[in-house]
Amino acid sequence: MANDGKREYRTAELAAEAGITVRTLRFYRERGLLPAPRREGRIAWYGEHHLARLRTVAALLDRGHTLGGIAELIAAFEGGRDVGELLGTPWSEETTVRLTPEELADHFAGEATPKNLAAALDIGYLAVDGEEIVHISSRLLDAATALVRAGIPLSTVLTTAREVRAHADALAGMFTRLAREHGVADEAELTRLRPLARTVVDAEFSLAMDRRLREPGAHGAPGSGDAPACAPPKPC
């Protein structure tokens, strides 16, 4: 059914779309994991935000959260707490972005598919708050949008993001270990030194890009100047 141009689902349809049983869907409702549906007589109608919420729950379960923990996350999120705090990550320097599903689709020109959305939820880039989608970082959203508009598939951007995160975790581990080995154990002091670490990484990446662009074949066919691929480092 369409309500004001938006897709709506009956209970069985929503369960099938989310890949769960009707019994599981009703259990999620009872646990407060799913907002109440719109009712028309005895018929319950669910919208796209219900489907997005179910995909969020599935992604969090895959990441090891319990149903009780997910219920607490959702309750706290609906109470206005920051998504980074809820997911256990101190994203103190990042700004979250609230989007409607339509606005998110506009960013990625037809590539906001269920598979890509599930991947973004699994990585932790997206969370759902009622009818809105929350992206954890405006800078990452802008970068992903620009890459997709430059012709790189969103699925590839998300796959690469996992690799980037592994490298970033390793670099952060290297910096914090270095600081603590030399007596900087206070969190406030580490936070003060954080911009220095970011400056070093940014400068080294810029120099690395310069070296890559000077390699023979760097401007020729894709892959002609690439060095052998390296496995991501293990996080420290």
Short mmCIF file of C-alpha atoms in Angstrom, two decimals, residues 83-198:
data_model
loop_
_atom_site.label_atom_id
_atom_site.label_comp_id
_atom_site.label_asym_id
_atom_site.label_seq_id
_atom_site.Cartn_x
_atom_site.Cartn_y
_atom_site.Cartn_z
CA VAL A 83 24.73 8.19 18.19
CA GLY A 84 28.50 8.00 18.64
CA GLU A 85 28.07 7.74 22.39
CA LEU A 86 25.41 5.07 21.96
CA LEU A 87 27.60 2.94 19.75
CA GLY A 88 30.42 3.15 22.25
CA THR A 89 32.72 5.39 20.19
CA PRO A 90 33.81 8.88 21.34
CA TRP A 91 33.31 10.72 18.04
CA SER A 92 34.02 14.01 19.79
CA GLU A 93 35.34 15.76 16.68
CA GLU A 94 32.68 14.51 14.25
CA THR A 95 29.28 16.02 13.53
CA THR A 96 26.36 13.68 12.94
CA VAL A 97 23.93 14.33 10.07
CA ARG A 98 20.20 13.64 10.14
CA LEU A 99 18.61 12.67 6.83
CA THR A 100 15.30 11.43 5.54
CA PRO A 101 15.51 8.23 3.44
CA GLU A 102 14.83 10.41 0.39
CA GLU A 103 17.71 12.77 1.22
CA LEU A 104 20.06 9.83 1.69
CA ALA A 105 19.00 8.44 -1.68
CA ASP A 106 19.70 11.84 -3.27
CA HIS A 107 23.27 11.73 -1.96
CA PHE A 108 24.01 8.45 -3.69
CA ALA A 109 22.11 8.69 -6.97
CA GLY A 110 20.25 5.40 -6.95
CA GLU A 111 22.92 3.44 -5.05
CA ALA A 112 21.22 3.57 -1.65
CA THR A 113 20.16 -0.05 -2.13
CA PRO A 114 19.09 -2.32 0.76
CA LYS A 115 22.43 -4.18 0.45
CA ASN A 116 24.48 -0.98 0.63
CA LEU A 117 22.37 0.38 3.49
CA ALA A 118 22.86 -2.88 5.41
CA ALA A 119 26.63 -2.59 4.85
CA ALA A 120 26.66 1.01 6.08
CA LEU A 121 24.65 -0.01 9.16
CA ASP A 122 27.04 -2.88 9.81
CA ILE A 123 30.10 -0.62 9.59
CA GLY A 124 28.40 1.79 11.97
CA TYR A 125 28.11 4.73 9.59
CA LEU A 126 24.31 4.80 9.84
CA ALA A 127 21.72 4.45 12.59
CA VAL A 128 17.96 4.95 12.53
CA ASP A 129 15.95 7.34 14.68
CA GLY A 130 12.22 7.10 13.94
CA GLU A 131 11.73 8.23 10.35
CA GLU A 132 15.21 9.75 10.13
CA ILE A 133 18.57 8.20 9.29
CA VAL A 134 21.62 9.45 11.21
CA HIS A 135 25.07 9.39 9.62
CA ILE A 136 27.86 9.33 12.16
CA SER A 137 30.12 11.86 10.39
CA SER A 138 29.34 14.75 8.07
CA ARG A 139 32.89 14.56 6.67
CA LEU A 140 32.61 10.88 5.82
CA LEU A 141 29.18 11.45 4.27
CA ASP A 142 30.53 14.29 2.11
CA ALA A 143 33.53 12.21 1.03
CA ALA A 144 31.42 9.17 0.15
CA THR A 145 28.98 11.36 -1.79
CA ALA A 146 31.82 12.92 -3.80
CA LEU A 147 33.39 9.52 -4.55
CA VAL A 148 30.08 8.10 -5.78
CA ARG A 149 29.45 11.14 -7.95
CA ALA A 150 32.97 10.72 -9.37
CA GLY A 151 31.91 7.28 -10.62
CA ILE A 152 33.02 4.92 -7.85
CA PRO A 153 30.24 2.48 -6.83
CA LEU A 154 28.97 2.92 -3.28
CA SER A 155 29.55 -0.79 -2.59
CA THR A 156 33.24 -0.29 -3.42
CA VAL A 157 33.42 2.83 -1.25
CA LEU A 158 32.01 0.87 1.70
CA THR A 159 34.35 -2.09 1.14
CA THR A 160 37.30 0.29 1.05
CA ALA A 161 36.01 2.02 4.17
CA ARG A 162 36.46 -1.22 6.12
CA GLU A 163 40.10 -1.37 5.01
CA VAL A 164 40.64 2.29 5.85
CA ARG A 165 39.20 1.69 9.32
CA ALA A 166 41.67 -1.16 9.93
CA HIS A 167 44.58 1.12 9.00
CA ALA A 168 43.15 4.00 11.05
CA ASP A 169 42.75 1.74 14.10
CA ALA A 170 46.37 0.65 13.72
CA LEU A 171 47.59 4.24 13.48
CA ALA A 172 45.55 5.32 16.50
CA GLY A 173 46.91 2.36 18.44
CA MET A 174 50.46 3.27 17.42
CA PHE A 175 50.03 6.88 18.56
CA THR A 176 48.41 6.08 21.92
CA ARG A 177 51.01 3.39 22.64
CA LEU A 178 53.84 5.80 21.82
CA ALA A 179 52.37 8.49 24.07
CA ARG A 180 51.76 6.14 26.99
CA GLU A 181 55.22 4.58 26.74
CA HIS A 182 56.62 8.07 27.27
CA GLY A 183 54.48 9.04 30.22
CA VAL A 184 51.41 10.58 28.54
CA ALA A 185 48.69 8.49 30.16
CA ASP A 186 46.14 11.17 30.99
CA GLU A 187 43.14 11.21 28.63
CA ALA A 188 43.02 15.01 28.58
CA GLU A 189 46.68 15.18 27.55
CA LEU A 190 46.16 12.56 24.86
CA THR A 191 43.23 14.60 23.56
CA ARG A 192 45.41 17.72 23.47
CA LEU A 193 48.08 15.88 21.43
CA ARG A 194 45.52 14.32 19.09
CA PRO A 195 45.77 17.10 16.44
CA LEU A 196 49.52 16.43 16.19
CA ALA A 197 48.89 12.80 15.29
CA ARG A 198 46.32 13.86 12.70
#
